[in-house]
mmCIF file of C-alpha atoms in Angstrom:
data_model
loop_
_atom_site.group_PDB
_atom_site.id
_atom_site.type_symbol
_atom_site.label_atom_id
_atom_site.label_comp_id
_atom_site.label_asym_id
_atom_site.label_seq_id
_atom_site.Cartn_x
_atom_site.Cartn_y
_atom_site.Cartn_z
ATOM 1 C CA MET N 1 0.000 0.000 0.000
ATOM 2 C CA ASN N 2 1.254 3.458 -0.842
ATOM 3 C CA ASN N 3 -0.366 6.705 0.263
ATOM 4 C CA THR N 4 0.818 10.055 -0.981
ATOM 5 C CA PHE N 5 -0.512 13.446 -0.053
ATOM 6 C CA THR N 6 0.517 17.074 -0.244
ATOM 7 C CA LEU N 7 1.025 18.749 3.092
ATOM 8 C CA MET N 8 -0.066 22.278 2.330
ATOM 9 C CA ALA N 9 2.139 25.196 3.330
ATOM 10 C CA ARG N 10 1.508 26.436 6.892
ATOM 11 C CA THR N 11 -0.587 23.401 7.848
ATOM 12 C CA GLY N 12 -0.176 20.256 9.907
ATOM 13 C CA ARG N 13 -1.481 16.727 9.651
ATOM 14 C CA ALA N 14 -1.422 13.711 11.965
ATOM 15 C CA PHE N 15 -1.793 10.139 10.719
ATOM 16 C CA HIS N 16 -1.140 6.548 11.677
ATOM 17 C CA LEU N 17 2.162 4.998 10.684
ATOM 18 C CA ALA N 18 2.166 1.242 11.129
ATOM 19 C CA GLN N 19 5.126 -0.721 12.472
ATOM 20 C CA GLY N 20 7.589 -1.225 9.607
ATOM 21 C CA ALA N 21 6.045 1.475 7.449
ATOM 22 C CA GLN N 22 8.280 3.965 5.761
ATOM 23 C CA LEU N 23 7.518 7.667 5.731
ATOM 24 C CA ARG N 24 9.043 9.775 2.967
ATOM 25 C CA ILE N 25 8.952 13.567 3.203
ATOM 26 C CA THR N 26 9.943 15.354 0.018
ATOM 27 C CA ASN N 27 10.990 18.979 0.134
ATOM 28 C CA ILE N 28 9.435 19.870 -3.223
ATOM 29 C CA PHE N 29 10.900 23.380 -3.309
ATOM 30 C CA GLY N 30 13.912 22.617 -1.124
ATOM 31 C CA SER N 31 13.291 25.432 1.347
ATOM 32 C CA GLN N 32 10.567 24.138 3.651
ATOM 33 C CA VAL N 33 11.147 23.087 7.255
ATOM 34 C CA VAL N 34 8.917 20.268 8.529
ATOM 35 C CA ASP N 35 8.337 19.964 12.282
ATOM 36 C CA THR N 36 7.917 16.283 13.092
ATOM 37 C CA TRP N 37 6.471 14.502 16.123
ATOM 38 C CA ALA N 38 5.640 10.874 16.870
ATOM 39 C CA PHE N 39 3.527 9.245 19.564
ATOM 40 C CA ARG N 40 2.902 5.587 20.289
ATOM 41 C CA ALA N 41 -0.458 4.715 18.781
ATOM 42 C CA ASP N 42 -1.388 2.645 21.853
ATOM 43 C CA ASP N 43 -0.327 5.321 24.362
ATOM 44 C CA ILE N 44 0.194 8.886 23.247
ATOM 45 C CA ASN N 45 1.826 9.695 26.598
ATOM 46 C CA GLU N 46 4.857 7.957 25.132
ATOM 47 C CA TYR N 47 6.273 10.305 22.535
ATOM 48 C CA MET N 48 9.424 10.832 20.486
ATOM 49 C CA SER N 49 11.815 12.780 22.707
ATOM 50 C CA MET N 50 14.793 14.672 21.346
ATOM 51 C CA GLU N 51 16.433 14.918 24.795
ATOM 52 C CA HIS N 52 16.204 11.167 25.366
ATOM 53 C CA THR N 53 17.314 10.420 21.813
ATOM 54 C CA ARG N 54 20.440 12.555 22.206
ATOM 55 C CA VAL N 55 21.611 10.601 25.286
ATOM 56 C CA HIS N 56 21.757 7.403 23.228
ATOM 57 C CA SER N 57 22.726 8.850 19.861
ATOM 58 C CA THR N 58 26.049 8.098 18.223
ATOM 59 C CA CYS N 59 25.932 11.474 16.499
ATOM 60 C CA PRO N 60 25.461 15.008 17.930
ATOM 61 C CA THR N 61 22.910 15.992 15.282
ATOM 62 C CA PRO N 62 20.048 14.008 13.721
ATOM 63 C CA GLY N 63 20.833 12.241 10.471
ATOM 64 C CA LYS N 64 20.698 8.973 8.567
ATOM 65 C CA GLY N 65 21.044 6.182 11.107
ATOM 66 C CA THR N 66 19.610 8.084 14.079
ATOM 67 C CA VAL N 67 17.254 5.999 16.189
ATOM 68 C CA PHE N 68 14.650 8.328 17.652
ATOM 69 C CA ARG N 69 13.683 7.201 21.134
ATOM 70 C CA SER N 70 10.683 7.902 23.296
ATOM 71 C CA ASN N 71 10.507 9.465 26.750
ATOM 72 C CA MET N 72 10.605 5.804 27.880
ATOM 73 C CA ARG N 73 13.858 5.429 25.878
ATOM 74 C CA ARG N 74 12.301 2.925 23.451
ATOM 75 C CA PRO N 75 13.005 3.182 19.712
ATOM 76 C CA LEU N 76 10.083 4.711 17.816
ATOM 77 C CA LEU N 77 11.498 5.801 14.459
ATOM 78 C CA LYS N 78 14.682 5.303 12.494
ATOM 79 C CA PHE N 79 16.105 7.854 10.085
ATOM 80 C CA THR N 80 16.629 5.484 7.159
ATOM 81 C CA ALA N 81 17.376 7.702 4.157
ATOM 82 C CA ASP N 82 18.357 11.284 3.396
ATOM 83 C CA SER N 83 19.061 12.681 -0.081
ATOM 84 C CA SER N 84 19.678 16.186 1.340
ATOM 85 C CA PRO N 85 22.997 17.571 2.636
ATOM 86 C CA GLY N 86 21.875 16.301 6.057
ATOM 87 C CA VAL N 87 21.198 19.545 7.890
ATOM 88 C CA HIS N 88 18.362 19.073 10.400
ATOM 89 C CA ASP N 89 17.658 20.419 13.887
ATOM 90 C CA TRP N 90 16.616 18.854 17.192
ATOM 91 C CA PHE N 91 17.473 21.657 19.603
ATOM 92 C CA PHE N 92 14.728 24.221 19.031
ATOM 93 C CA ALA N 93 11.109 24.377 20.168
ATOM 94 C CA ALA N 94 8.281 24.504 17.647
ATOM 95 C CA CYS N 95 7.028 27.966 16.787
ATOM 96 C CA ASP N 96 3.908 29.153 18.588
ATOM 97 C CA GLY N 97 1.791 32.269 18.980
ATOM 98 C CA ALA N 98 4.258 33.773 21.472
ATOM 99 C CA ARG N 99 7.120 33.386 18.979
ATOM 100 C CA TYR N 100 5.360 35.505 16.359
ATOM 101 C CA GLU N 101 4.215 38.022 18.946
ATOM 102 C CA MET N 102 7.854 38.455 20.022
ATOM 103 C CA LEU N 103 8.775 38.953 16.353
ATOM 104 C CA GLY N 104 6.235 41.785 16.193
ATOM 105 C CA PHE N 105 3.241 40.090 14.598
ATOM 106 C CA LEU N 106 -0.100 41.522 15.622
ATOM 107 C CA GLY N 107 -2.952 39.023 15.788
ATOM 108 C CA GLU N 108 -3.029 35.272 15.404
ATOM 109 C CA HIS N 109 -0.278 33.742 13.278
ATOM 110 C CA GLU N 110 -0.385 30.128 12.103
ATOM 111 C CA ASN N 111 2.195 28.130 14.026
ATOM 112 C CA CYS N 112 3.527 24.579 14.364
ATOM 113 C CA SER N 113 2.408 24.147 17.987
ATOM 114 C CA ASP N 114 -1.222 24.904 17.151
ATOM 115 C CA ASN N 115 -0.927 22.730 14.033
ATOM 116 C CA LEU N 116 0.126 19.821 16.263
ATOM 117 C CA ARG N 117 -2.611 20.453 18.829
ATOM 118 C CA ARG N 118 -5.331 20.640 16.184
ATOM 119 C CA ALA N 119 -4.106 17.640 14.212
ATOM 120 C CA MET N 120 -3.944 15.441 17.315
ATOM 121 C CA THR N 121 -7.339 16.610 18.542
ATOM 122 C CA LYS N 122 -8.786 15.793 15.123
ATOM 123 C CA LEU N 123 -7.571 12.202 15.576
ATOM 124 C CA GLY N 124 -9.178 12.079 19.024
ATOM 125 C CA HIS N 125 -5.929 12.544 20.949
ATOM 126 C CA PRO N 126 -5.758 15.997 22.527
ATOM 127 C CA ILE N 127 -2.294 16.580 23.949
ATOM 128 C CA SER N 128 -1.271 18.428 27.095
ATOM 129 C CA HIS N 129 2.237 19.488 26.154
ATOM 130 C CA ILE N 130 4.274 20.089 23.014
ATOM 131 C CA PRO N 131 7.385 17.885 22.867
ATOM 132 C CA CYS N 132 10.484 19.373 21.279
ATOM 133 C CA PRO N 133 10.087 18.469 17.584
ATOM 134 C CA LEU N 134 12.485 16.981 15.083
ATOM 135 C CA ASN N 135 12.867 19.959 12.750
ATOM 136 C CA LEU N 136 13.551 18.359 9.393
ATOM 137 C CA PHE N 137 15.582 20.529 7.017
ATOM 138 C CA GLU N 138 15.966 23.283 9.648
ATOM 139 C CA ASN N 139 19.368 24.916 9.369
ATOM 140 C CA ALA N 140 20.289 25.975 12.901
ATOM 141 C CA PRO N 141 24.045 25.437 13.271
ATOM 142 C CA LEU N 142 24.060 25.523 17.083
ATOM 143 C CA LEU N 143 26.782 22.872 17.163
ATOM 144 C CA LYS N 144 29.075 25.344 15.432
ATOM 145 C CA GLY N 145 28.449 27.799 18.245
ATOM 146 C CA ASP N 146 26.119 29.829 16.026
ATOM 147 C CA ILE N 147 22.735 30.775 17.504
ATOM 148 C CA GLY N 148 21.143 31.779 14.173
ATOM 149 C CA ILE N 149 18.582 29.981 12.012
ATOM 150 C CA TYR N 150 19.359 30.055 8.292
ATOM 151 C CA PRO N 151 17.617 28.973 5.065
ATOM 152 C CA PRO N 152 17.581 25.188 4.621
ATOM 153 C CA ALA N 153 20.597 23.572 2.970
ATOM 154 C CA SER N 154 18.257 21.181 1.131
ATOM 155 C CA ARG N 155 17.516 21.368 -2.602
ATOM 156 C CA PRO N 156 14.252 21.001 -4.545
ATOM 157 C CA GLY N 157 13.219 17.350 -4.523
ATOM 158 C CA ASP N 158 15.404 16.346 -1.571
ATOM 159 C CA PHE N 159 13.732 13.799 0.668
ATOM 160 C CA VAL N 160 14.173 12.038 3.980
ATOM 161 C CA GLU N 161 12.788 8.667 5.033
ATOM 162 C CA LEU N 162 11.787 7.576 8.535
ATOM 163 C CA THR N 163 10.809 3.989 9.362
ATOM 164 C CA ALA N 164 8.530 3.051 12.260
ATOM 165 C CA PHE N 165 9.693 0.566 14.920
ATOM 166 C CA VAL N 166 6.164 0.360 16.384
ATOM 167 C CA ASP N 167 2.671 1.540 15.496
ATOM 168 C CA LEU N 168 2.735 5.315 15.693
ATOM 169 C CA ILE N 169 0.776 8.457 15.242
ATOM 170 C CA VAL N 170 3.016 10.882 13.405
ATOM 171 C CA CYS N 171 2.317 14.576 13.054
ATOM 172 C CA LEU N 172 3.984 16.803 10.473
ATOM 173 C CA SER N 173 3.727 20.581 10.281
ATOM 174 C CA ALA N 174 4.937 22.563 7.281
ATOM 175 C CA CYS N 175 6.346 25.418 9.342
ATOM 176 C CA PRO N 176 4.499 28.738 8.776
ATOM 177 C CA GLN N 177 7.516 30.861 9.687
ATOM 178 C CA ASP N 178 7.480 33.897 7.364
ATOM 179 C CA MET N 179 9.164 36.456 9.638
ATOM 180 C CA ALA N 180 12.645 34.871 9.606
ATOM 181 C CA ASP N 181 14.728 32.982 7.018
ATOM 182 C CA THR N 182 13.815 29.549 8.434
ATOM 183 C CA ASN N 183 11.901 28.617 5.260
ATOM 184 C CA GLY N 184 14.172 30.328 2.752
ATOM 185 C CA LEU N 185 15.265 33.854 1.958
ATOM 186 C CA ASP N 186 11.907 34.555 0.275
ATOM 187 C CA ARG N 187 10.236 33.805 3.651
ATOM 188 C CA GLU N 188 7.456 32.035 1.820
ATOM 189 C CA PRO N 189 6.252 28.758 3.401
ATOM 190 C CA LYS N 190 5.646 26.081 0.767
ATOM 191 C CA ASN N 191 4.016 22.692 0.249
ATOM 192 C CA VAL N 192 5.811 19.411 0.851
ATOM 193 C CA GLN N 193 4.975 15.926 -0.354
ATOM 194 C CA VAL N 194 4.411 13.064 2.044
ATOM 195 C CA SER N 195 4.373 9.380 1.108
ATOM 196 C CA VAL N 196 3.753 6.405 3.360
ATOM 197 C CA VAL N 197 4.765 2.961 2.155
ATOM 198 C CA HIS N 198 3.392 0.008 4.072
ATOM 199 C CA TYR N 199 5.212 -3.167 3.185
ATOM 200 C CA MET B 1 15.561 35.846 54.932
ATOM 201 C CA ASN B 2 18.134 33.193 54.201
ATOM 202 C CA ASN B 3 17.439 29.460 54.079
ATOM 203 C CA THR B 4 20.183 26.941 53.655
ATOM 204 C CA PHE B 5 19.869 23.184 53.431
ATOM 205 C CA THR B 6 21.895 20.205 52.333
ATOM 206 C CA LEU B 7 20.506 18.337 49.359
ATOM 207 C CA MET B 8 21.545 14.805 50.151
ATOM 208 C CA ALA B 9 23.270 12.707 47.500
ATOM 209 C CA ARG B 10 20.849 10.826 45.215
ATOM 210 C CA THR B 11 17.800 12.784 46.420
ATOM 211 C CA GLY B 12 15.549 15.531 45.121
ATOM 212 C CA ARG B 13 13.685 18.387 46.721
ATOM 213 C CA ALA B 14 11.102 20.877 45.465
ATOM 214 C CA PHE B 15 10.487 24.250 47.119
ATOM 215 C CA HIS B 16 9.013 27.659 46.504
ATOM 216 C CA LEU B 17 11.270 30.387 45.165
ATOM 217 C CA ALA B 18 9.675 33.814 45.378
ATOM 218 C CA GLN B 19 9.974 36.456 42.680
ATOM 219 C CA GLY B 20 13.338 38.181 43.090
ATOM 220 C CA ALA B 21 14.768 35.457 45.310
ATOM 221 C CA GLN B 22 18.218 34.157 44.603
ATOM 222 C CA LEU B 23 19.029 30.471 44.621
ATOM 223 C CA ARG B 24 22.628 29.451 45.232
ATOM 224 C CA ILE B 25 23.703 25.856 44.578
ATOM 225 C CA THR B 26 27.138 24.996 45.902
ATOM 226 C CA ASN B 27 28.980 21.995 44.581
ATOM 227 C CA ILE B 28 30.614 21.118 47.914
ATOM 228 C CA PHE B 29 32.800 18.372 46.457
ATOM 229 C CA GLY B 30 32.967 19.787 42.935
ATOM 230 C CA SER B 31 31.843 16.620 41.215
ATOM 231 C CA GLN B 32 28.072 16.534 41.635
ATOM 232 C CA VAL B 33 25.602 17.187 38.810
ATOM 233 C CA VAL B 34 22.328 18.850 39.840
ATOM 234 C CA ASP B 35 19.283 18.397 37.618
ATOM 235 C CA THR B 36 17.185 21.541 37.864
ATOM 236 C CA TRP B 37 13.562 22.260 36.960
ATOM 237 C CA ALA B 38 11.271 25.236 37.505
ATOM 238 C CA PHE B 39 7.497 25.622 37.287
ATOM 239 C CA ARG B 40 5.353 28.714 37.726
ATOM 240 C CA ALA B 41 3.936 28.588 41.245
ATOM 241 C CA ASP B 42 0.517 29.735 39.989
ATOM 242 C CA ASP B 43 0.398 27.240 37.080
ATOM 243 C CA ILE B 44 2.729 24.279 37.008
ATOM 244 C CA ASN B 45 1.748 23.608 33.387
ATOM 245 C CA GLU B 46 4.085 26.466 32.590
ATOM 246 C CA TYR B 47 7.588 25.153 33.123
ATOM 247 C CA MET B 48 11.192 26.055 32.346
ATOM 248 C CA SER B 49 11.867 24.740 28.842
ATOM 249 C CA MET B 50 15.361 24.220 27.491
ATOM 250 C CA GLU B 51 14.132 24.046 23.871
ATOM 251 C CA HIS B 52 12.287 27.380 24.157
ATOM 252 C CA THR B 53 15.187 28.972 26.045
ATOM 253 C CA ARG B 54 17.650 27.999 23.292
ATOM 254 C CA VAL B 55 15.615 29.775 20.584
ATOM 255 C CA HIS B 56 16.026 33.088 22.406
ATOM 256 C CA SER B 57 19.455 32.562 23.926
ATOM 257 C CA THR B 58 22.437 34.637 22.907
ATOM 258 C CA CYS B 59 24.713 31.717 23.733
ATOM 259 C CA PRO B 60 24.652 28.079 22.527
ATOM 260 C CA THR B 61 25.162 26.671 26.042
ATOM 261 C CA PRO B 62 23.718 27.745 29.390
ATOM 262 C CA GLY B 63 25.863 30.127 31.429
ATOM 263 C CA LYS B 64 25.940 33.372 33.337
ATOM 264 C CA GLY B 65 23.461 35.731 31.702
ATOM 265 C CA THR B 66 21.164 33.040 30.294
ATOM 266 C CA VAL B 67 17.482 33.846 30.709
ATOM 267 C CA PHE B 68 15.609 30.584 31.133
ATOM 268 C CA ARG B 69 12.221 30.789 29.490
ATOM 269 C CA SER B 70 9.057 28.806 29.906
ATOM 270 C CA ASN B 71 7.128 26.775 27.351
ATOM 271 C CA MET B 72 5.137 30.050 26.983
ATOM 272 C CA ARG B 73 8.463 31.801 26.226
ATOM 273 C CA ARG B 74 8.266 33.938 29.383
ATOM 274 C CA PRO B 75 11.371 34.497 31.547
ATOM 275 C CA LEU B 76 11.332 32.353 34.684
ATOM 276 C CA LEU B 77 14.932 32.304 35.936
ATOM 277 C CA LYS B 78 18.128 34.150 35.209
ATOM 278 C CA PHE B 79 21.576 32.623 35.581
ATOM 279 C CA THR B 80 23.108 35.422 37.645
ATOM 280 C CA ALA B 81 26.417 34.051 38.950
ATOM 281 C CA ASP B 82 28.803 31.179 38.303
ATOM 282 C CA SER B 83 32.116 30.628 40.086
ATOM 283 C CA SER B 84 32.741 27.388 38.158
ATOM 284 C CA PRO B 85 34.445 27.059 34.750
ATOM 285 C CA GLY B 86 30.939 27.356 33.269
ATOM 286 C CA VAL B 87 30.370 23.841 31.964
ATOM 287 C CA HIS B 88 26.670 22.925 32.189
ATOM 288 C CA ASP B 89 24.292 20.945 29.997
ATOM 289 C CA TRP B 90 20.816 21.565 28.579
ATOM 290 C CA PHE B 91 20.672 18.920 25.859
ATOM 291 C CA PHE B 92 20.190 15.678 27.800
ATOM 292 C CA ALA B 93 17.151 14.114 29.461
ATOM 293 C CA ALA B 94 17.111 13.382 33.179
ATOM 294 C CA CYS B 95 18.114 9.875 34.161
ATOM 295 C CA ASP B 96 15.280 7.439 34.846
ATOM 296 C CA GLY B 97 14.742 3.769 35.568
ATOM 297 C CA ALA B 98 15.120 2.852 31.892
ATOM 298 C CA ARG B 99 18.532 4.560 31.735
ATOM 299 C CA TYR B 100 19.940 2.362 34.517
ATOM 300 C CA GLU B 101 18.282 -0.735 33.093
ATOM 301 C CA MET B 102 20.023 -0.048 29.771
ATOM 302 C CA LEU B 103 23.315 0.327 31.673
ATOM 303 C CA GLY B 104 22.782 -3.139 33.124
ATOM 304 C CA PHE B 105 21.378 -2.361 36.568
ATOM 305 C CA LEU B 106 19.023 -4.995 37.926
ATOM 306 C CA GLY B 107 16.250 -3.683 40.131
ATOM 307 C CA GLU B 108 15.146 -0.170 41.002
ATOM 308 C CA HIS B 109 17.849 2.502 40.852
ATOM 309 C CA GLU B 110 17.340 5.996 42.280
ATOM 310 C CA ASN B 111 16.968 8.457 39.421
ATOM 311 C CA CYS B 112 16.365 12.154 38.789
ATOM 312 C CA SER B 113 13.020 11.658 37.026
ATOM 313 C CA ASP B 114 11.526 9.820 40.011
ATOM 314 C CA ASN B 115 13.110 12.379 42.346
ATOM 315 C CA LEU B 116 11.250 15.114 40.456
ATOM 316 C CA ARG B 117 7.956 13.215 40.409
ATOM 317 C CA ARG B 118 8.097 12.492 44.140
ATOM 318 C CA ALA B 119 9.189 15.982 45.140
ATOM 319 C CA MET B 120 6.410 17.627 43.132
ATOM 320 C CA THR B 121 3.795 15.191 44.427
ATOM 321 C CA LYS B 122 4.927 15.953 47.983
ATOM 322 C CA LEU B 123 4.161 19.642 47.341
ATOM 323 C CA GLY B 124 0.737 18.685 45.996
ATOM 324 C CA HIS B 125 1.646 19.097 42.335
ATOM 325 C CA PRO B 126 1.874 15.730 40.593
ATOM 326 C CA ILE B 127 3.305 16.197 37.101
ATOM 327 C CA SER B 128 2.449 14.370 33.908
ATOM 328 C CA HIS B 129 5.682 14.730 32.006
ATOM 329 C CA ILE B 130 9.344 15.328 32.748
ATOM 330 C CA PRO B 131 10.673 18.460 31.049
ATOM 331 C CA CYS B 132 14.276 18.394 29.827
ATOM 332 C CA PRO B 133 16.250 19.620 32.865
ATOM 333 C CA LEU B 134 18.985 22.189 33.204
ATOM 334 C CA ASN B 135 21.846 19.896 34.175
ATOM 335 C CA LEU B 136 24.052 22.105 36.314
ATOM 336 C CA PHE B 137 27.730 21.113 36.301
ATOM 337 C CA GLU B 138 27.109 18.305 33.768
ATOM 338 C CA ASN B 139 30.041 18.003 31.384
ATOM 339 C CA ALA B 140 28.576 16.829 28.089
ATOM 340 C CA PRO B 141 30.520 18.572 25.315
ATOM 341 C CA LEU B 142 27.956 17.948 22.587
ATOM 342 C CA LEU B 143 28.729 21.325 21.021
ATOM 343 C CA LYS B 144 32.232 20.051 20.328
ATOM 344 C CA GLY B 145 30.743 17.155 18.404
ATOM 345 C CA ASP B 146 31.483 14.804 21.301
ATOM 346 C CA ILE B 147 28.629 12.570 22.430
ATOM 347 C CA GLY B 148 30.249 11.560 25.746
ATOM 348 C CA ILE B 149 29.466 12.663 29.309
ATOM 349 C CA TYR B 150 32.558 13.400 31.426
ATOM 350 C CA PRO B 151 33.285 14.272 35.064
ATOM 351 C CA PRO B 152 32.251 17.838 35.955
ATOM 352 C CA ALA B 153 34.757 20.620 35.295
ATOM 353 C CA SER B 154 33.720 22.294 38.564
ATOM 354 C CA ARG B 155 35.873 22.397 41.700
ATOM 355 C CA PRO B 156 34.982 21.917 45.367
ATOM 356 C CA GLY B 157 33.047 24.935 46.584
ATOM 357 C CA ASP B 158 32.062 26.192 43.131
ATOM 358 C CA PHE B 159 28.570 27.664 43.058
ATOM 359 C CA VAL B 160 25.982 28.965 40.661
ATOM 360 C CA GLU B 161 23.200 31.455 41.342
ATOM 361 C CA LEU B 162 19.792 31.619 39.698
ATOM 362 C CA THR B 163 17.359 34.479 40.295
ATOM 363 C CA ALA B 164 13.588 34.159 39.937
ATOM 364 C CA PHE B 165 11.653 36.487 37.610
ATOM 365 C CA VAL B 166 8.320 35.242 39.016
ATOM 366 C CA ASP B 167 7.100 33.059 41.885
ATOM 367 C CA LEU B 168 8.311 29.567 41.153
ATOM 368 C CA ILE B 169 8.442 26.023 42.361
ATOM 369 C CA VAL B 170 11.983 24.824 41.779
ATOM 370 C CA CYS B 171 13.048 21.205 41.989
ATOM 371 C CA LEU B 172 16.653 20.082 42.360
ATOM 372 C CA SER B 173 17.923 16.529 42.120
ATOM 373 C CA ALA B 174 21.442 15.536 43.149
ATOM 374 C CA CYS B 175 21.908 13.081 40.292
ATOM 375 C CA PRO B 176 22.268 9.450 41.500
ATOM 376 C CA GLN B 177 24.291 8.389 38.443
ATOM 377 C CA ASP B 178 26.920 5.893 39.694
ATOM 378 C CA MET B 179 27.319 3.763 36.547
ATOM 379 C CA ALA B 180 29.014 6.436 34.408
ATOM 380 C CA ASP B 181 31.469 9.277 35.082
ATOM 381 C CA THR B 182 28.731 11.949 35.204
ATOM 382 C CA ASN B 183 29.369 12.612 38.920
ATOM 383 C CA GLY B 184 33.140 12.141 38.891
ATOM 384 C CA LEU B 185 35.599 9.370 38.203
ATOM 385 C CA ASP B 186 34.835 7.795 41.604
ATOM 386 C CA ARG B 187 31.196 7.450 40.451
ATOM 387 C CA GLU B 188 30.064 8.407 43.933
ATOM 388 C CA PRO B 189 27.090 10.806 44.114
ATOM 389 C CA LYS B 190 27.584 13.466 46.784
ATOM 390 C CA ASN B 191 25.716 16.114 48.772
ATOM 391 C CA VAL B 192 25.323 19.682 47.565
ATOM 392 C CA GLN B 193 24.416 22.817 49.496
ATOM 393 C CA VAL B 194 21.429 24.929 48.598
ATOM 394 C CA SER B 195 20.780 28.475 49.816
ATOM 395 C CA VAL B 196 17.832 30.696 49.073
ATOM 396 C CA VAL B 197 18.115 34.409 49.723
ATOM 397 C CA HIS B 198 14.891 36.401 49.753
ATOM 398 C CA TYR B 199 15.566 40.114 49.618
#
């Protein structure tokens, strides 16, 4: 079985990812950051945790080979393929209303935290806190001692693949950041393509 | 008012820290890591968040001057003094039962996550998830591309001071890690001294 959909710019979507299934996220335009979360389908209180993953990682940044662990330290997802230059982030919180307010936005700005909340509620799983996301394609070179966030290093058509160790609910948010260079110098959030292959 | 107590090795304690109060944590023996959390006293769902703090930090690691922000991006604590060489961690999860099980421990090992849970429950505030802690004195040079955790760089008597922006509940755990070098090459968790000065 193969399901493909377009994740529209600025929006989020949550969906089931069965054990063994492979999730491919294609950065159609090359410049779009995708905030990524995962929860155990049988207990959403167990979620993919960047801080637990880092303790057991063999690499200081996320990349091909990384085993993403839960807050119970169990493997949930494996980073199985990456056609991009391999620049992703796992240090920074998802954007939220307060982030845009601090950047000077007046009113309600779309944001990844609300995208996650809404998408999980839609599946019948309201959540009480926002775990630190895996920020696919986000170019935040903190490890180089640089506190900035730059346009993605990825190119049009670059993709990553994540494979599920257990039955999961995954949520993706095409980051709506348009007040910083996170999603490219044109600051224009764009669509990405998502494919799920169940073997 | 000045309150001083000894935080016994391997244990945790939660306490109120009033707006403006200054918390001093003294590493009596120099080798003890202290996992640190903070929650708003009027709403413990708002907690000190390392991933939100990093987004707004002017420095890639925590140190004197860092403003620790909440999951609502509001300032909760400021790192106001540090007599140590300034090596602290904010990337790694607190230890928990699963961590010691993975290291080969049979049975129930004291751990910082349970210390936090118990201390908060004792104050009447059971918590539903464990935020990533500020790991004071933890020597994990991830920024140098090194995934190891080494003995603290601090010396006997070194202290740090944190000052509260708002009324808080702070929890400290003298990390019980004795199966890795986190708390020194002797792998022997030790007491630390805690002082709170209310002006």
